[in-house]
Amino acid sequence: MQLLSEGDEPVPEFLKVKTAEEIVEMVRSFAPLEAEIVSVQEASGRVLAEDVTAPEPVPHFARATMDGYAVRARDTFGAGESLPALLEVIGEVAMGRPAETAVRPGTAAAIPTGGMLPDGADAVVMVEYTQPLDAHAIEVTRPVAPGDNVLQVGDDVALGEKVLERGRKLRPQDVGLLAAIGMEEVRVFRRPRVAIISTGDEIVPPETRDLPPGKIRDINTYVVASQVREAGGRVGTIQVVADDLDELEAVCREALAAHDVVVLSGGSSVGIRDFTIQVLERFPGSELLAHGVAIRPGKPTILARLGEKILWGLPGQPASAMIVFTAFVRPCLLRLQGVENAGNLETNVRQAELARNIPSVHGRADYVRVSLSNDKGRLTADPVFGKSAMISTLSKADGYVIVPEHVEGLEAGTLVTVHLFSSP
Ligand code: AMP
Ligand code: MG
């Protein structure tokens, strides 16, 4: 690649401009990382690498779902307020233990919610529909049908039933299901290790006191590291590197060796101080998948593969970097963790009513930051206008609205899809 040739005007040019959809398509084609085994306690948020079938039914004994009396349903047929059924009480079912005696014709056993149905019984009469006659007998004032107020064996989960599918991101309730069927461990996809590198001679660590003129505190490594964690990635190396080709190459080489994904920020454009592309050219076998994405902000975005490793170059402007991360890097990290529909535009979104007009220029997809507020039960999205260098506007925003390439602005009152920066 030649950016400047002698006698020529500099003609900054992106090498491989892709649409947002094309980038998401590429990300979806990435293979998940290998699987590993984790304890079910640690499994929430992880993605299943195998289908899970139930090795036992739930419940594995017939359980009462109400406090009352275990009975033979036919003994209550025809019972009513005026002609109650009279049953002998033969005992009480203890919680967590099988009943000591079976329910024979004309008898009943007191049973708590969750208690095990005694042999012979096929239904539970709610305590509300019984009257004690004396210590050993009750009147039943409503009939029950077989199975009433009982959870049968396998009603919740059948033996051998496929309960969870490969690719499912486990939520707390899924972990509960795994616990219910007695799983101690599950196979999930490995979480990607991610190196985060910020580039720029002007970038200094946030703890710098008496900020020298011309320098700015590093924002991006902090935002990106937080976003990586939110997306389930494991943050490894975090480093700030000056605009120095050799140094950047050395740092990238080390980062690529020890991580699955390297996320650079800054230096991804086509200026003379933008070294990411030149670094990639020094790595034999690197494959540049995208240089430039047709969105604004965020155009100077790089996506490259180096064997199994993935390198992202994000624009340096904090708002651009965060938008590009949300739109592409986050789906990439989810895909590596085995999520099937990573980058699905229907996830992580909210519908809201636009509070003000958004002007937009025909011919590019605008990603406009918005803040969400709840106005008497109606969700509204208010555009947060400001340069993409402004971190305060980013902090005010909850997500972005996409004004498609061939649309010239959106009017106040339009129902829009807000892509959230953070998971709801
Ligand atoms: P670049 O993409 O390197 O041309 O950077 C674009 C703009 O983003 C410049 O004004 C940089 O100073 C700024 N920038 C780059 N990296 C960071 C960072 N880590 N934190 C805050 N601003 C940054
Ligand atoms: Mg720079």
Coordinates of C-alpha atoms and ligand atoms in Angstrom, one line a residue:
M1 CA 0.0 0.0 0.0
Q2 CA 1.3 3.5 -0.8
L3 CA -0.2 6.4 0.8
L4 CA 2.1 9.1 -0.4
S5 CA 4.1 8.9 -3.6
E6 CA 6.6 11.6 -4.5
G7 CA 5.1 14.6 -6.2
D8 CA 1.6 13.5 -5.5
E9 CA -0.9 15.1 -3.2
P10 CA -1.7 12.8 -0.3
V11 CA -4.8 10.8 -1.3
P12 CA -6.1 9.2 1.9
E13 CA -7.9 6.1 0.9
F14 CA -9.4 3.2 2.7
L15 CA -8.4 -0.1 1.3
K16 CA -11.4 -2.2 1.8
V17 CA -14.6 -0.4 2.8
K18 CA -17.4 -2.6 3.9
T19 CA -20.9 -2.0 4.9
A20 CA -22.0 -2.6 8.5
E21 CA -24.0 -5.7 7.3
E22 CA -20.9 -7.1 5.6
I23 CA -18.9 -6.8 8.8
V24 CA -21.6 -8.5 10.8
E25 CA -21.7 -11.3 8.2
M26 CA -18.0 -11.8 8.5
V27 CA -18.2 -11.9 12.3
R28 CA -21.0 -14.5 12.2
S29 CA -18.8 -16.7 10.0
F30 CA -16.1 -16.9 12.7
A31 CA -15.9 -20.3 14.4
P32 CA -16.4 -20.4 18.2
L33 CA -13.4 -21.1 20.4
E34 CA -13.0 -24.6 21.7
A35 CA -15.2 -25.9 24.6
E36 CA -14.2 -26.3 28.2
I37 CA -16.0 -27.7 31.2
V38 CA -17.2 -25.4 34.0
S39 CA -19.1 -26.1 37.1
V40 CA -22.8 -25.2 36.9
Q41 CA -22.2 -22.7 39.7
E42 CA -19.9 -20.8 37.3
A43 CA -22.0 -21.3 34.2
S44 CA -24.3 -18.2 34.1
G45 CA -23.5 -16.0 31.2
R46 CA -21.6 -18.8 29.4
V47 CA -22.7 -20.4 26.1
L48 CA -23.5 -24.1 25.9
A49 CA -21.2 -26.1 23.6
E50 CA -23.5 -29.1 23.8
D51 CA -27.2 -30.0 23.9
V52 CA -28.3 -30.9 27.4
T53 CA -30.7 -33.8 27.9
A54 CA -32.2 -34.7 31.2
P55 CA -30.6 -37.8 32.8
E56 CA -33.6 -38.0 35.2
P57 CA -37.2 -36.8 35.3
V58 CA -38.3 -33.7 37.3
P59 CA -39.9 -34.3 39.7
H60 CA -38.9 -37.9 40.1
F61 CA -41.8 -38.6 42.4
A62 CA -45.4 -37.4 42.3
R63 CA -45.6 -34.2 44.3
A64 CA -48.5 -32.3 45.9
T65 CA -48.8 -28.7 44.6
M66 CA -51.2 -27.7 47.4
D67 CA -51.5 -28.1 51.1
G68 CA -54.3 -30.6 51.8
Y69 CA -55.1 -34.3 51.8
A70 CA -53.8 -37.0 49.5
V71 CA -56.9 -39.1 48.4
R72 CA -58.2 -41.5 45.9
A73 CA -60.1 -39.2 43.6
R74 CA -63.0 -41.7 43.2
D75 CA -63.6 -41.4 46.9
T76 CA -64.6 -37.8 46.4
F77 CA -66.8 -38.2 43.4
G78 CA -70.2 -36.5 44.0
A79 CA -69.0 -34.8 47.2
G80 CA -70.5 -31.3 47.9
E81 CA -71.4 -28.9 50.7
S82 CA -74.7 -30.7 51.4
L83 CA -73.3 -34.2 50.9
P84 CA -69.6 -34.2 51.9
A85 CA -67.4 -37.3 51.5
L86 CA -66.2 -38.8 54.8
L87 CA -62.6 -40.0 54.9
E88 CA -60.5 -41.5 57.6
V89 CA -57.2 -39.7 58.1
I90 CA -54.5 -42.3 58.3
G91 CA -51.5 -40.0 59.0
E92 CA -49.5 -37.1 57.7
V93 CA -46.9 -37.1 54.9
A94 CA -43.6 -35.7 56.2
M95 CA -41.7 -33.3 53.9
G96 CA -38.7 -34.9 52.0
R97 CA -39.8 -38.5 52.9
P98 CA -42.0 -41.1 51.4
A99 CA -45.3 -41.7 53.2
E100 CA -45.3 -44.4 55.7
T101 CA -48.7 -45.8 54.9
A102 CA -50.6 -46.2 51.6
V103 CA -54.0 -44.5 51.0
R104 CA -56.6 -47.2 50.8
P105 CA -60.2 -46.7 49.8
G106 CA -62.0 -44.4 52.2
T107 CA -58.9 -42.9 53.7
A108 CA -56.8 -39.8 53.2
A109 CA -53.3 -38.6 54.4
A110 CA -52.5 -35.0 55.3
I111 CA -49.9 -33.6 52.8
P112 CA -47.9 -30.4 52.6
T113 CA -47.1 -28.6 49.3
G114 CA -44.2 -30.4 47.7
G115 CA -44.8 -33.6 49.8
M116 CA -44.6 -37.0 48.1
L117 CA -47.9 -38.5 47.2
P118 CA -48.5 -41.8 49.1
D119 CA -49.1 -45.1 47.3
G120 CA -52.7 -45.5 46.4
A121 CA -53.5 -41.8 46.3
D122 CA -53.9 -40.1 42.9
A123 CA -55.0 -36.5 43.8
V124 CA -54.8 -33.9 46.5
V125 CA -57.9 -32.1 48.0
M126 CA -57.0 -28.6 49.0
V127 CA -57.3 -28.0 52.7
E128 CA -59.9 -25.3 52.0
Y129 CA -62.4 -27.9 50.8
T130 CA -62.1 -30.1 53.9
Q131 CA -63.6 -29.9 57.4
P132 CA -62.1 -31.8 60.3
L133 CA -64.7 -34.0 61.9
D134 CA -62.4 -35.2 64.7
A135 CA -58.7 -36.0 65.1
H136 CA -59.0 -39.0 62.7
A137 CA -61.6 -38.0 60.1
I138 CA -62.4 -35.2 57.5
E139 CA -65.3 -34.2 55.4
V140 CA -64.5 -33.3 51.7
T141 CA -66.8 -30.8 50.3
R142 CA -65.6 -30.7 46.7
P143 CA -64.7 -33.6 44.3
V144 CA -61.2 -33.9 42.7
A145 CA -60.3 -35.6 39.5
P146 CA -57.3 -38.0 39.3
G147 CA -54.1 -35.8 39.1
D148 CA -55.6 -32.7 40.6
N149 CA -53.1 -30.7 42.6
V150 CA -50.3 -33.2 41.8
L151 CA -47.2 -32.7 39.7
Q152 CA -46.6 -36.2 38.1
V153 CA -43.2 -37.8 37.5
G154 CA -41.6 -35.9 34.6
D155 CA -44.3 -33.2 34.4
D156 CA -41.7 -30.5 34.7
V157 CA -38.8 -32.2 32.8
A158 CA -39.3 -35.6 31.1
L159 CA -36.5 -38.2 31.3
G160 CA -34.3 -37.8 28.2
E161 CA -35.9 -34.5 27.2
K162 CA -33.6 -32.0 25.4
V163 CA -33.8 -29.1 27.9
L164 CA -31.2 -26.7 26.6
E165 CA -29.5 -26.4 23.2
R166 CA -26.0 -25.8 22.1
G167 CA -25.5 -22.1 21.5
R168 CA -27.8 -21.0 24.4
K169 CA -26.3 -18.3 26.6
L170 CA -27.1 -19.5 30.1
R171 CA -29.2 -17.3 32.2
P172 CA -29.7 -17.7 36.0
Q173 CA -32.9 -19.7 35.4
D174 CA -31.1 -22.0 33.0
V175 CA -28.6 -22.7 35.7
G176 CA -31.5 -23.6 38.0
L177 CA -32.7 -26.1 35.4
L178 CA -29.3 -27.7 35.2
A179 CA -29.2 -27.9 39.0
A180 CA -32.7 -29.5 39.0
I181 CA -31.6 -32.3 36.7
G182 CA -28.5 -33.0 38.8
M183 CA -25.8 -31.5 36.5
E184 CA -22.7 -30.5 38.3
E185 CA -20.7 -29.4 35.2
V186 CA -21.4 -28.3 31.6
R187 CA -19.5 -27.9 28.5
V188 CA -19.4 -24.3 27.4
F189 CA -17.3 -22.4 24.8
R190 CA -14.1 -20.8 26.1
R191 CA -14.2 -17.0 26.7
P192 CA -11.9 -15.0 24.4
R193 CA -8.8 -13.5 25.9
V194 CA -8.6 -9.9 24.7
A195 CA -5.6 -7.5 24.6
I196 CA -6.4 -3.8 24.5
I197 CA -4.0 -1.4 23.1
S198 CA -4.4 2.4 22.7
T199 CA -2.1 4.2 20.4
G200 CA -1.1 7.9 20.2
D201 CA 1.8 10.1 21.2
E202 CA -0.8 12.3 23.0
I203 CA -2.2 9.6 25.2
V204 CA -1.2 9.5 28.8
P205 CA -2.5 7.3 31.7
P206 CA -5.5 8.8 33.6
E207 CA -3.5 8.9 36.8
T208 CA -1.2 11.6 35.3
R209 CA -1.2 14.7 37.4
D210 CA -0.5 18.2 35.9
L211 CA -1.5 17.1 32.5
P212 CA 1.1 18.5 30.0
P213 CA -0.3 20.7 27.2
G214 CA -1.1 18.7 24.2
K215 CA -1.6 15.4 26.1
I216 CA -5.0 13.8 26.9
R217 CA -5.9 11.1 29.3
D218 CA -6.5 7.7 27.9
I219 CA -10.2 7.0 27.7
N220 CA -10.5 4.2 25.2
T221 CA -8.6 1.4 27.0
Y222 CA -11.0 2.0 29.9
V223 CA -14.1 2.0 27.8
V224 CA -13.0 -0.9 25.7
A225 CA -11.9 -3.0 28.7
S226 CA -15.3 -2.5 30.4
Q227 CA -17.1 -3.4 27.2
V228 CA -15.0 -6.5 26.7
R229 CA -16.0 -7.7 30.2
E230 CA -19.6 -6.9 29.6
A231 CA -19.5 -9.0 26.5
G232 CA -18.1 -12.0 28.4
G233 CA -14.4 -11.6 27.2
R234 CA -11.4 -11.9 29.5
V235 CA -9.3 -8.8 29.6
G236 CA -5.6 -9.5 29.3
T237 CA -2.9 -7.0 28.4
I238 CA -3.8 -3.3 28.5
Q239 CA -1.3 -1.0 27.1
V240 CA -0.8 2.5 25.7
V241 CA 1.7 2.7 22.8
A242 CA 3.3 5.8 21.2
D243 CA 2.9 6.4 17.4
D244 CA 6.0 4.3 16.6
L245 CA 5.8 1.6 14.0
D246 CA 8.5 -0.7 15.5
E247 CA 7.1 -0.4 19.0
L248 CA 3.6 -1.0 17.9
E249 CA 4.7 -4.0 15.9
A250 CA 6.4 -5.5 18.9
V251 CA 3.5 -4.9 21.2
C252 CA 1.0 -6.3 18.7
R253 CA 3.2 -9.4 18.2
E254 CA 3.2 -10.2 21.9
A255 CA -0.4 -9.4 22.3
L256 CA -1.4 -11.7 19.4
A257 CA 0.7 -14.5 20.8
A258 CA -1.1 -14.5 24.1
H259 CA -4.7 -13.5 23.2
D260 CA -7.5 -14.5 20.9
V261 CA -8.4 -11.0 20.0
V262 CA -6.4 -7.7 19.9
V263 CA -8.4 -4.5 20.0
L264 CA -6.4 -1.4 19.1
S265 CA -7.7 2.1 19.2
G266 CA -6.3 5.0 17.3
G267 CA -4.1 4.9 14.3
S268 CA -6.6 3.0 12.2
S269 CA -7.1 5.7 9.6
V270 CA -5.0 6.5 6.5
G271 CA -2.9 9.4 7.9
I272 CA 0.9 9.4 8.0
R273 CA 0.8 8.7 11.8
D274 CA -1.7 5.8 11.4
F275 CA 0.4 2.7 11.8
T276 CA -2.0 -0.2 12.3
I277 CA -2.2 -1.1 8.6
Q278 CA 1.6 -0.9 8.3
V279 CA 1.9 -3.2 11.3
L280 CA -0.4 -5.7 9.7
E281 CA 1.7 -5.6 6.5
R282 CA 4.7 -6.7 8.6
F283 CA 2.8 -9.9 9.7
P284 CA 3.1 -12.5 7.0
G285 CA -0.2 -14.3 6.5
S286 CA -2.3 -11.5 7.9
E287 CA -5.6 -11.1 6.1
L288 CA -7.2 -7.7 6.0
L289 CA -10.9 -8.3 6.0
A290 CA -12.0 -4.7 6.2
H291 CA -10.3 -1.3 6.3
G292 CA -13.1 1.3 6.5
V293 CA -16.8 0.7 7.3
A294 CA -19.5 2.8 5.7
I295 CA -20.9 4.3 8.9
R296 CA -20.4 7.6 10.6
P297 CA -18.8 7.9 13.1
G298 CA -16.6 4.9 12.8
K299 CA -15.4 4.9 9.3
P300 CA -11.7 4.2 10.1
T301 CA -12.2 0.6 11.3
I302 CA -9.9 -2.3 10.7
L303 CA -10.7 -6.0 10.9
A304 CA -8.0 -8.5 10.2
R305 CA -7.4 -12.2 10.8
L306 CA -4.0 -13.6 11.6
G307 CA -4.5 -17.4 11.5
E308 CA -6.9 -18.1 14.4
K309 CA -6.4 -14.6 15.9
I310 CA -8.5 -11.6 15.2
L311 CA -7.4 -8.0 15.2
W312 CA -9.7 -5.0 15.4
G313 CA -8.5 -1.4 14.8
L314 CA -11.0 1.1 16.2
P315 CA -11.0 4.8 15.5
G316 CA -9.4 6.9 18.2
Q317 CA -12.4 9.1 18.9
P318 CA -14.0 7.7 22.0
A319 CA -17.6 7.9 20.6
S320 CA -16.5 6.3 17.3
A321 CA -14.6 3.6 19.2
M322 CA -17.5 2.8 21.4
I323 CA -20.0 2.7 18.6
V324 CA -17.8 0.4 16.5
F325 CA -17.2 -1.9 19.5
T326 CA -21.0 -2.1 20.2
A327 CA -21.9 -2.8 16.6
F328 CA -19.1 -5.2 15.6
V329 CA -16.6 -6.1 18.3
R330 CA -19.2 -7.1 20.8
P331 CA -20.9 -9.5 18.3
C332 CA -17.5 -10.8 17.5
L333 CA -16.7 -11.7 21.1
L334 CA -20.2 -13.2 21.5
R335 CA -19.7 -15.3 18.4
L336 CA -16.3 -16.6 19.6
Q337 CA -18.2 -17.7 22.8
G338 CA -20.6 -19.7 20.6
V339 CA -23.6 -17.4 20.4
E340 CA -25.6 -18.4 17.3
N341 CA -27.2 -15.1 16.4
A342 CA -24.4 -12.7 17.4
G343 CA -24.9 -9.3 15.8
N344 CA -28.6 -10.0 15.4
L345 CA -30.0 -6.5 15.2
E346 CA -33.1 -7.6 17.2
T347 CA -31.1 -8.2 20.4
N348 CA -30.0 -5.6 22.8
V349 CA -32.4 -3.0 21.3
R350 CA -35.3 -0.9 22.5
Q351 CA -38.1 0.7 20.6
A352 CA -38.5 4.4 21.4
E353 CA -40.2 7.5 20.1
L354 CA -37.8 10.1 18.7
A355 CA -37.9 13.3 20.8
R356 CA -36.4 15.6 18.2
N357 CA -35.6 15.6 14.5
I358 CA -32.3 14.0 13.4
P359 CA -30.8 15.6 10.3
S360 CA -28.7 13.3 8.2
V361 CA -26.8 13.5 5.0
H362 CA -27.9 11.2 2.2
G363 CA -25.2 8.6 1.3
R364 CA -23.9 7.3 4.5
A365 CA -25.3 5.4 7.5
D366 CA -25.4 7.7 10.5
Y367 CA -25.1 6.2 14.0
V368 CA -26.6 8.9 16.2
R369 CA -26.2 8.8 19.9
V370 CA -29.4 9.1 21.9
S371 CA -30.4 9.2 25.6
L372 CA -33.5 7.3 26.7
S373 CA -36.1 8.5 29.1
N374 CA -39.4 7.3 30.3
D375 CA -42.1 9.8 29.7
K376 CA -45.3 8.6 31.4
G377 CA -44.7 5.0 30.4
R378 CA -43.5 6.0 26.9
L379 CA -39.9 5.5 26.1
T380 CA -38.4 8.4 24.2
A381 CA -35.0 8.8 22.5
D382 CA -33.4 12.2 22.6
P383 CA -30.5 12.7 20.2
V384 CA -27.2 13.7 21.9
F385 CA -25.5 15.9 19.4
G386 CA -21.8 16.6 19.7
K387 CA -18.5 15.8 18.2
S388 CA -17.3 12.2 18.5
A389 CA -14.3 13.4 20.5
M390 CA -16.6 14.4 23.3
I391 CA -16.7 11.8 26.1
S392 CA -19.4 13.7 28.0
T393 CA -21.9 13.2 25.1
L394 CA -21.1 9.6 25.1
S395 CA -21.7 9.3 28.9
K396 CA -25.1 11.0 28.4
A397 CA -26.1 8.5 25.7
D398 CA -27.7 5.1 26.3
G399 CA -27.2 3.9 22.7
Y400 CA -27.5 4.9 19.1
V401 CA -30.1 5.1 16.4
I402 CA -29.1 4.2 12.8
V403 CA -30.2 6.6 10.1
P404 CA -29.8 4.4 7.0
E405 CA -27.7 5.5 4.1
H406 CA -30.6 6.4 1.8
V407 CA -32.7 8.2 4.4
E408 CA -32.3 11.9 4.9
G409 CA -32.9 12.4 8.5
L410 CA -35.7 11.2 10.9
E411 CA -38.6 13.2 12.2
A412 CA -39.5 13.8 15.8
G413 CA -42.2 11.3 16.8
T414 CA -40.9 8.5 14.6
L415 CA -40.6 5.1 16.3
V416 CA -36.9 4.2 16.2
T417 CA -34.8 1.2 17.2
V418 CA -32.2 2.2 19.8
H419 CA -29.1 -0.1 19.9
L420 CA -28.1 -0.1 23.5
F421 CA -24.4 0.3 24.5
S422 CA -24.9 -1.9 27.5
S423 CA -27.0 -5.0 27.9
P424 CA -30.4 -4.2 29.5
Ligands
AMP1 P1 -6.6 8.6 15.6 O1 -7.6 7.6 15.3 O2 -5.3 8.0 16.2 O3 -6.4 9.6 14.5 O4 -7.2 9.4 16.8 C1 -8.4 10.2 16.6 C2 -8.7 11.0 17.8 O5 -9.0 10.2 18.9 C3 -7.5 11.9 18.2 O6 -7.9 13.2 18.5 C4 -6.9 11.2 19.4 O7 -6.3 12.1 20.3 C5 -8.2 10.6 20.0 N1 -7.8 9.4 20.8 C6 -7.1 8.4 20.3 N2 -6.9 7.4 21.2 C7 -7.6 7.9 22.3 C8 -7.7 7.4 23.7 N3 -7.2 6.2 24.0 N4 -8.4 8.1 24.5 C9 -9.0 9.3 24.2 N5 -8.9 9.8 23.0 C10 -8.1 9.1 22.0
MG2 MG -3.5 8.7 16.7

